[in-house]
Amino acid sequence: MRKNAVIQALLAAGLIASTPLASAAGNLVFCSEGSPAGFDPGLYTTGTDFDAAAETVFNRLSQFERGGTAVIPGLAEKWDISEDGLSYTFHLRPNVKFHTTEYFTPSRSFNADDVLFTFQRMLDKDHPFRKAYPSEFPYFTDMGMDANIAKIEKLDDMTVKFSLNQVDAAFIQNLAMSFASIQSAEYAGNLLKAGKAADINQKPIGTGPFVFSRYQKDAVIRFKGNKEYWQPDEVKLDNLIFAINTDASVRMQKLKAGECQVTLFPRPADLESLQEDPNLNMPEQAGFNVGYIAYNVQHKPFDQLEVRQALDMAVNKQGIIDAVYQSAGQLAVNGMPPTQWSYNDSIKDPAYDPEKAKALLKAAGIKEGTEITLWAMPVQRPYNPNAKLMAEMLQNDWAKVGIKAKIVTYEWGEYLKRAKAGEHDAMLIGWSGDNGDPDNWLGTLYGCDAVDGNNFSKWCDADYDKLVKAAKRVTDTAERTELYKQAQVILKREVPITPIAHSTVYQPMSKKVVDFKISPFALNSFYGVGVK
C-alpha cells in the first residue's frame, strides 16, 4: 500500500489526528464544532448542517458572493422577472457536471429536471420520492414558499419558470440560501428504484466544489476537491477534512498545534492568546446575529403577557454580556441586529427591574416558587458562546423574582427537534442572518408560518403577521422599511422573546490559509480557499 494511501486510510478511520496530509499544500483541515444531522440541505436550518453539505457539495440557482450579501448567478446564468413580479424565468448554466463517486456515476449534465425535482419534492407532499423518504422542509415552509410558489415549469432542458401567487421581494435571495441546494434528479431516481431513498441524506450528490467521500459521526467528514467543477479556479484544495470536536478549547489546541488550519467559535477567554500567536490570523467582524430567549406562549404561564414582561425585565442583560460574551458582544434590543436595514432604532429596552417584575408576576396570579424548564443548547453558536453559563445566570435572575427554572439540554439535533415540537417552556436559541433581507428575521423567526419551525415561541400575532407579509409583497425599500419598523414595535410590545446579545464573530486560522472570507451568514465556505 502506498504511503499516501495509508495516511488517508488512517485519517478516514480517525486513528491519527495530525499527519503530513493535514499540513500539506492542497489539503485543509477544518476543526468544526459539531456533527451534521445529515447531508440533505433542504431538511435543515443550522449552520452546522449547511457547512457540511450546502457549502461544500452543492450549488444553488443564485448564490451569494463569497464573504458578502450580494446575489450573483449560480447554476442559473441569468434570470428574467416579469413586470408584475409574479414569474421568474431561469436560464440554466450548460455543461455543469454532477459528482461521480463510488456510489453514483451521472449519465448527463445538470438540467431543468434537477431543478424541478428539487423544488417539487418540497412543494408536493405526495411526491413519490417524499413518500419513499418522508421529509419535512422547515426553511421552505417557514418562509411560506410552499404556499407562494404556484407552479414550476420546464420550458426546455435549460430553462425553468417559477410562477408565484404573490410578489416576494426576497425571492432571488431566498433561492441563494442553503436549503435551496439543487439535487440530482437522476441520482434520486436511482435511489428510488433501489429502495434506498434515505441515502440522499447520507450519501450526497451535487455539483459543488467538493465531492463527499466519507463520514464518521462525531469524528470526521472527508471531501475531495471537484476537478470537474464549473468554476475550476475556485477549487484550490485536493482534500477538505472536517475534524469534529464540540469542545472549543480542544479546537483551539489543535489549531495552535497545526492539526487544523481553520476553526470557529473561540471562547472569549481564549481570544487574547489566539491574537498573540504569531502563527495565526484572527479576522473578526460584527456579527449579523442575535441570541435570545424564546418563551413558549402555548405553555402556561407564558400565555400571559404580564409573565413574559416580568421575566424579560428580570434578566440582567449587562451581567450576561460581561460574563458570557466578555466584551465580544453588544446588548440586543430587537429581534434582529442593528446592521440589518429596516432596524427600528427608536425602540428601547425596558429597564432591569426585579422589583417591578415581582409585582407583575403577583398581579398575574403566579405563585412564588413556580417551576418552569429553561432549555440551554449543548453547543457553541455564533450568537451564544456559552449557553450553559447563560442559563445558570438566568436561573439566578429568575429565582430572585420567585421563578424556579430547571435547566434542560439535549444533543443539538434532538434539542431543535423537540423544541420545534413545543416541548420547552423557555429556551435559549438564536439566529445568524441567511440572506440579508429583514424577512429572514421577522418572518422566519416570529411569523405565523414558522410556528412549527423556527418560531420557537409558537407566537402568532395577526397584526404582526399582516405587516410582515405585506412587506414581502412590495418591492419599494422605503415602504418595506416602514412596515418592518411597525412590526418590530409589536414584537417588542408582546414579548414572545427576550433579545440578549449580538456577538462579534472571530475566525481563528493559520497564516498558511489563503483567501478565506468570513461569511456574514455564519457559514464556512472553502471554495476559493488555498493553503500555502
XYZ file of C-alpha atoms in Angstrom:
532
model
C 0.000 0.000 0.000
C 1.422 3.409 -0.951
C 2.339 5.784 1.898
C -0.323 8.379 0.984
C -2.988 5.694 0.825
C -2.007 4.500 4.306
C -2.204 8.033 5.673
C -5.572 8.619 4.061
C -6.937 5.371 5.421
C -5.787 6.207 8.936
C -7.253 9.690 8.774
C -10.546 8.351 7.470
C -10.702 5.924 10.357
C -9.982 8.729 12.827
C -6.884 6.900 14.114
C -4.496 9.791 13.655
C -5.146 13.497 14.054
C -2.065 15.097 12.569
C -0.187 13.780 9.553
C 1.718 15.176 6.559
C -1.633 15.162 4.729
C -3.170 17.553 7.236
C -0.480 20.170 6.680
C 0.390 19.620 3.040
C -0.377 22.303 0.480
C -3.648 21.461 -1.215
C -5.121 19.884 1.927
C -7.043 21.736 4.625
C -8.406 20.550 7.955
C -11.321 22.491 9.424
C -11.922 21.969 13.150
C -15.716 22.095 13.161
C -17.953 22.324 16.204
C -20.491 19.560 15.681
C -21.788 16.656 13.652
C -24.331 17.381 10.936
C -27.745 15.807 11.299
C -27.488 14.836 7.636
C -26.372 15.955 4.185
C -29.637 16.971 2.507
C -29.678 20.784 2.977
C -33.425 21.118 2.377
C -34.144 19.279 5.626
C -32.211 21.575 7.964
C -31.835 25.119 9.265
C -28.487 25.251 11.091
C -25.016 26.299 10.013
C -23.529 23.006 11.203
C -25.613 21.117 8.650
C -25.150 23.702 5.895
C -21.351 23.820 6.277
C -21.119 20.056 5.831
C -23.271 19.893 2.682
C -24.657 23.072 1.124
C -21.334 24.935 1.255
C -19.276 22.006 0.011
C -21.245 19.502 -2.090
C -23.976 21.687 -3.589
C -24.800 24.800 -5.596
C -27.973 26.849 -5.981
C -29.626 28.714 -8.868
C -28.462 32.028 -7.433
C -25.736 32.409 -4.852
C -24.194 34.978 -2.540
C -20.821 36.461 -3.360
C -18.133 34.999 -1.133
C -17.916 36.972 2.115
C -20.829 39.261 1.168
C -24.571 39.593 0.811
C -24.821 40.476 -2.903
C -26.621 37.886 -5.051
C -24.815 36.631 -8.155
C -25.585 33.904 -10.736
C -25.033 30.290 -9.726
C -26.458 27.311 -11.585
C -28.624 29.846 -13.392
C -26.552 32.082 -15.653
C -29.280 34.735 -15.589
C -32.963 35.226 -14.849
C -35.858 37.329 -16.097
C -38.537 38.767 -13.800
C -41.977 39.607 -15.180
C -43.271 43.165 -14.840
C -45.843 42.112 -12.253
C -43.151 40.345 -10.197
C -45.048 37.050 -10.258
C -42.868 34.961 -12.573
C -39.145 34.236 -12.670
C -37.567 32.545 -15.684
C -34.154 30.982 -15.028
C -31.690 30.286 -17.838
C -29.545 27.410 -16.641
C -25.792 27.090 -16.927
C -24.758 24.490 -19.542
C -22.220 21.682 -19.124
C -22.319 21.559 -15.313
C -21.452 18.060 -14.126
C -22.806 16.216 -11.115
C -20.278 14.410 -8.952
C -19.007 10.951 -9.791
C -18.487 8.813 -6.680
C -18.189 5.144 -5.777
C -21.989 5.086 -5.357
C -23.103 7.161 -8.386
C -21.955 7.884 -11.941
C -24.082 10.502 -13.745
C -25.101 9.877 -17.354
C -25.897 13.524 -18.135
C -25.136 17.100 -17.094
C -27.278 19.327 -14.866
C -30.550 20.434 -16.471
C -34.114 21.592 -15.790
C -35.201 18.181 -14.492
C -32.918 18.631 -11.492
C -34.462 21.983 -10.631
C -37.955 20.518 -10.921
C -37.105 17.535 -8.722
C -35.502 19.731 -6.054
C -38.486 22.021 -5.636
C -41.354 19.652 -6.472
C -40.205 17.396 -3.646
C -40.541 20.367 -1.265
C -43.854 21.525 -2.727
C -45.714 18.225 -3.093
C -46.330 16.055 -0.030
C -47.439 13.274 -2.378
C -44.232 13.394 -4.424
C -43.041 9.779 -4.954
C -39.609 10.452 -3.504
C -41.051 12.209 -0.472
C -43.402 9.302 0.162
C -40.470 6.883 -0.056
C -38.376 9.059 2.282
C -40.828 11.072 4.443
C -39.311 14.504 4.949
C -40.208 17.991 6.070
C -38.576 21.130 4.694
C -38.662 23.657 7.545
C -36.969 26.604 5.871
C -39.078 26.304 2.730
C -42.318 26.234 4.736
C -41.242 28.755 7.410
C -40.868 31.357 4.670
C -44.226 30.421 3.140
C -42.645 29.342 -0.143
C -44.758 26.197 -0.200
C -47.876 28.367 -0.306
C -46.499 31.075 -2.591
C -44.988 29.023 -5.431
C -47.970 28.314 -7.687
C -46.100 26.135 -10.181
C -42.711 25.333 -11.683
C -42.462 24.672 -15.414
C -39.743 23.220 -17.577
C -39.762 25.402 -20.691
C -36.910 23.401 -22.217
C -33.904 21.450 -20.944
C -32.110 24.620 -19.854
C -34.986 26.941 -18.920
C -37.256 26.847 -15.863
C -40.105 29.175 -14.912
C -41.377 29.756 -11.374
C -44.860 31.295 -11.025
C -45.807 32.912 -7.714
C -49.191 33.605 -6.178
C -47.952 36.858 -4.651
C -44.928 39.110 -5.057
C -41.956 38.059 -2.929
C -39.383 40.834 -2.820
C -36.701 38.461 -1.486
C -37.314 35.545 -3.857
C -33.895 35.595 -5.561
C -32.142 35.951 -2.194
C -34.184 33.044 -0.838
C -33.113 30.784 -3.711
C -29.477 31.561 -2.903
C -29.885 30.123 0.585
C -28.558 26.723 1.604
C -31.931 24.943 1.774
C -32.431 25.573 -1.979
C -29.409 23.457 -2.976
C -30.023 21.639 -6.259
C -30.222 17.844 -6.132
C -29.668 15.369 -8.970
C -32.977 14.017 -10.284
C -31.136 11.110 -11.900
C -29.481 10.109 -8.618
C -32.799 10.407 -6.770
C -34.441 8.215 -9.399
C -31.768 5.559 -8.961
C -32.229 5.603 -5.188
C -35.992 5.323 -5.554
C -35.682 2.266 -7.819
C -33.233 0.645 -5.410
C -35.480 1.272 -2.409
C -32.770 3.444 -0.807
C -34.335 6.918 -0.929
C -32.964 7.783 2.545
C -29.420 7.606 1.146
C -29.964 11.089 -0.316
C -29.351 12.346 3.216
C -26.268 10.220 3.907
C -24.531 9.926 0.518
C -24.992 13.328 -1.134
C -24.518 14.094 -4.832
C -24.268 17.686 -6.011
C -22.483 19.968 -8.448
C -20.437 21.830 -5.835
C -16.706 22.445 -5.373
C -16.157 19.398 -3.145
C -17.141 15.762 -3.558
C -18.347 13.864 -0.481
C -16.069 10.968 0.390
C -16.957 9.570 3.815
C -18.309 10.461 7.236
C -17.587 9.085 10.690
C -20.106 10.549 13.154
C -18.623 12.831 15.814
C -15.175 12.387 14.300
C -14.506 13.354 10.678
C -16.035 14.234 7.313
C -13.833 13.901 4.219
C -14.283 15.663 0.893
C -12.216 15.707 -2.281
C -11.713 18.745 -4.476
C -14.029 18.590 -7.506
C -11.672 18.509 -10.505
C -14.630 18.963 -12.875
C -16.131 21.991 -11.111
C -17.749 24.546 -13.407
C -15.621 27.265 -11.800
C -12.258 25.442 -11.772
C -10.315 28.401 -10.357
C -12.346 28.148 -7.153
C -11.129 24.650 -6.273
C -7.668 25.050 -4.774
C -7.794 22.123 -2.333
C -7.239 18.455 -3.085
C -8.733 17.333 0.216
C -11.001 19.079 2.704
C -11.378 17.431 6.106
C -13.856 18.407 8.821
C -12.383 17.311 12.176
C -15.360 17.405 14.559
C -14.960 18.443 18.190
C -17.587 20.118 20.371
C -15.012 21.372 22.903
C -13.804 24.871 21.986
C -10.590 24.542 23.997
C -9.673 21.341 22.143
C -10.338 23.021 18.795
C -8.020 25.892 19.719
C -5.291 23.495 20.888
C -5.475 21.646 17.580
C -5.254 24.904 15.666
C -2.187 26.033 17.622
C -0.568 22.636 17.096
C -1.142 22.819 13.332
C -3.542 19.875 13.373
C -6.151 22.045 11.671
C -5.867 25.273 9.720
C -9.261 26.902 10.348
C -11.676 26.748 13.263
C -14.585 28.712 14.708
C -16.333 29.884 17.870
C -13.364 30.520 20.184
C -14.220 31.048 23.838
C -13.962 34.707 24.843
C -11.332 33.662 27.401
C -9.119 32.325 24.578
C -9.196 35.428 22.373
C -6.102 37.112 23.785
C -3.829 34.070 23.480
C -5.049 33.397 19.946
C -4.435 37.003 18.920
C -0.903 36.824 20.298
C 0.035 33.594 18.487
C 2.489 34.539 15.680
C 1.343 31.623 13.508
C -2.322 32.594 13.491
C -4.592 35.190 11.949
C -7.736 36.262 13.786
C -10.100 38.162 11.485
C -13.251 39.476 13.124
C -16.429 41.306 12.190
C -19.637 42.485 13.812
C -21.960 39.517 13.995
C -25.049 39.510 11.796
C -26.824 37.586 14.530
C -28.947 37.663 17.656
C -29.045 35.398 20.702
C -32.356 35.370 22.566
C -34.737 33.638 24.970
C -37.876 32.235 23.338
C -40.949 31.894 25.580
C -43.356 29.155 24.514
C -46.655 31.062 24.569
C -48.570 27.785 24.177
C -47.394 26.750 27.673
C -48.707 28.272 30.881
C -47.805 30.686 32.368
C -46.176 32.131 29.228
C -49.571 32.615 27.608
C -49.873 35.682 29.856
C -48.209 38.858 28.585
C -47.506 40.048 32.151
C -45.438 36.921 32.834
C -43.343 37.427 29.706
C -42.875 41.101 30.571
C -41.810 40.192 34.098
C -39.225 37.613 33.073
C -37.931 39.978 30.396
C -37.252 42.812 32.860
C -35.805 40.359 35.416
C -32.929 39.491 33.061
C -29.678 41.237 33.899
C -28.537 41.566 30.285
C -25.431 43.577 31.063
C -24.290 40.951 33.534
C -24.684 38.292 30.824
C -22.806 40.416 28.269
C -19.928 40.846 30.731
C -19.707 37.199 31.821
C -20.731 35.222 28.743
C -19.560 37.434 25.869
C -16.676 39.142 27.713
C -16.645 42.321 25.605
C -17.219 40.355 22.376
C -20.893 41.290 22.103
C -23.384 44.126 22.280
C -26.693 44.279 24.098
C -29.653 43.343 21.878
C -32.920 45.286 21.925
C -34.822 43.988 18.881
C -35.301 40.602 17.234
C -32.660 41.339 14.576
C -29.276 43.111 14.548
C -28.880 46.870 14.047
C -26.836 46.213 10.877
C -29.961 44.874 9.152
C -31.692 47.509 7.041
C -35.136 48.495 8.393
C -33.944 48.076 12.016
C -36.109 50.248 14.292
C -33.675 52.178 16.461
C -36.478 54.136 18.175
C -37.365 51.045 20.230
C -35.858 50.965 23.718
C -35.361 48.156 26.222
C -37.305 48.241 29.498
C -35.041 48.800 32.481
C -33.713 45.864 34.500
C -36.194 45.913 37.392
C -36.605 42.759 39.545
C -38.990 44.504 41.949
C -41.387 45.534 39.202
C -41.086 42.022 37.759
C -42.163 40.520 41.089
C -45.163 42.839 41.221
C -46.187 41.878 37.670
C -45.977 38.166 38.487
C -48.041 38.651 41.647
C -50.692 40.606 39.747
C -50.802 37.795 37.159
C -51.529 35.278 39.922
C -48.187 33.480 39.629
C -47.201 31.845 42.894
C -43.688 32.225 44.235
C -41.725 29.050 43.547
C -43.486 28.350 40.220
C -41.353 25.892 38.267
C -40.502 26.135 34.563
C -37.984 24.493 32.256
C -35.212 26.559 30.676
C -33.528 24.838 27.762
C -29.848 25.508 27.050
C -28.206 24.428 23.805
C -25.304 21.947 24.136
C -23.095 23.601 21.507
C -21.475 26.944 20.878
C -23.144 29.081 18.259
C -22.048 32.396 16.732
C -24.742 34.162 18.777
C -24.036 32.379 22.079
C -20.539 31.273 23.136
C -21.646 29.606 26.381
C -25.323 28.682 26.722
C -24.736 26.693 29.922
C -23.340 29.726 31.739
C -26.074 31.969 30.330
C -28.762 29.540 31.526
C -27.251 29.440 35.006
C -27.265 33.250 35.157
C -30.893 33.367 34.000
C -31.779 30.727 36.561
C -30.323 33.001 39.231
C -32.040 36.136 37.838
C -35.447 34.464 37.761
C -35.015 32.915 41.208
C -34.836 36.481 42.563
C -38.400 37.081 41.323
C -39.766 33.745 42.539
C -39.459 31.580 39.415
C -37.605 28.272 39.700
C -36.036 27.368 36.340
C -34.843 23.816 35.748
C -32.092 23.762 33.121
C -32.616 21.140 30.389
C -30.403 20.210 27.450
C -30.228 17.611 24.683
C -27.910 16.719 21.828
C -28.122 19.570 19.281
C -30.254 17.822 16.678
C -32.580 16.460 19.348
C -32.719 19.900 21.010
C -34.024 21.500 17.829
C -36.398 18.641 17.035
C -38.003 18.668 20.489
C -38.173 22.473 20.563
C -39.943 22.591 17.209
C -42.426 20.111 18.707
C -43.011 22.640 21.510
C -41.749 20.617 24.484
C -39.930 23.554 26.122
C -41.195 26.330 28.398
C -38.400 28.801 27.703
C -35.278 28.174 25.663
C -32.007 29.732 24.585
C -31.690 29.966 20.844
C -30.571 32.480 18.234
C -30.043 33.173 14.581
C -27.457 34.294 12.077
C -28.897 36.040 9.037
C -29.093 33.928 5.891
C -29.854 36.329 3.075
C -29.591 39.973 4.133
C -33.364 40.548 3.959
C -35.466 41.603 7.003
C -37.968 38.823 6.291
C -35.237 36.317 7.147
C -35.607 37.510 10.743
C -39.082 38.920 11.181
C -40.875 36.299 9.076
C -38.695 33.228 9.521
C -38.334 33.526 13.305
C -41.528 35.148 14.541
C -44.134 34.791 11.772
C -47.223 32.576 11.907
C -45.993 30.353 9.043
C -42.968 29.423 11.167
C -44.846 28.277 14.302
C -43.978 24.628 13.612
C -40.450 25.519 12.549
C -38.055 28.249 13.647
C -40.679 30.235 15.564
C -39.765 28.626 18.881
C -42.088 30.949 20.803
C -45.071 29.413 18.961
C -46.330 33.010 18.856
C -48.776 34.052 16.129
C -49.999 37.624 16.201
C -52.402 38.542 13.381
C -51.450 42.241 13.281
C -47.745 41.474 13.300
C -48.081 38.783 10.651
C -50.127 41.051 8.401
C -47.356 43.673 8.444
C -44.546 41.198 7.774
C -46.393 39.553 4.910
C -47.326 42.916 3.405
C -43.653 43.913 3.469
C -42.736 40.865 1.381
C -45.287 41.780 -1.277
C -43.848 45.193 -2.146
C -40.527 45.977 -3.764
C -40.067 49.603 -2.679
C -37.393 49.583 0.055
C -38.740 52.642 1.880
C -42.240 51.164 2.012
C -40.913 47.820 3.200
C -38.809 49.550 5.862
C -41.822 51.345 7.334
C -43.834 48.108 7.532
C -40.968 46.240 9.193
C -40.465 49.047 11.715
C -44.135 48.800 12.703
C -43.812 45.027 13.052
C -40.832 45.428 15.389
C -42.937 47.642 17.682
C -45.488 44.827 18.055
C -42.759 42.221 18.584
C -41.261 44.296 21.386
C -44.637 45.049 22.974
C -45.833 41.419 23.022
C -42.532 39.946 24.301
C -42.502 36.462 22.736
C -38.717 36.717 23.056
C -36.095 38.459 25.149
C -33.224 39.527 22.866
C -29.926 39.177 24.743
C -26.941 39.969 22.531
C -25.351 40.349 19.117
C -21.924 38.720 19.268
C -18.730 39.628 17.468
C -17.613 36.825 15.143
C -13.973 35.700 15.315
C -12.482 33.182 12.882
C -9.093 31.884 14.048
C -6.938 30.372 11.299
C -3.390 29.517 10.351
C -1.404 32.151 8.475
C -0.917 29.464 5.811
C -4.579 29.795 4.795
C -5.090 31.953 1.720
C -8.245 33.941 0.871
C -10.694 32.598 3.455
C -13.564 35.064 3.875
C -15.854 35.339 6.892
C -19.456 34.863 5.813
C -21.984 37.397 7.128
C -24.341 34.403 7.337
C -22.101 32.441 9.754
C -21.314 29.775 7.155
C -17.902 28.299 6.422
C -17.090 28.094 2.725
C -13.839 26.697 1.361
C -14.221 27.252 -2.367
C -11.631 29.808 -3.452
C -9.532 28.978 -0.361
C -5.952 27.750 -0.614
C -3.147 26.708 1.738
C 0.468 27.848 1.371
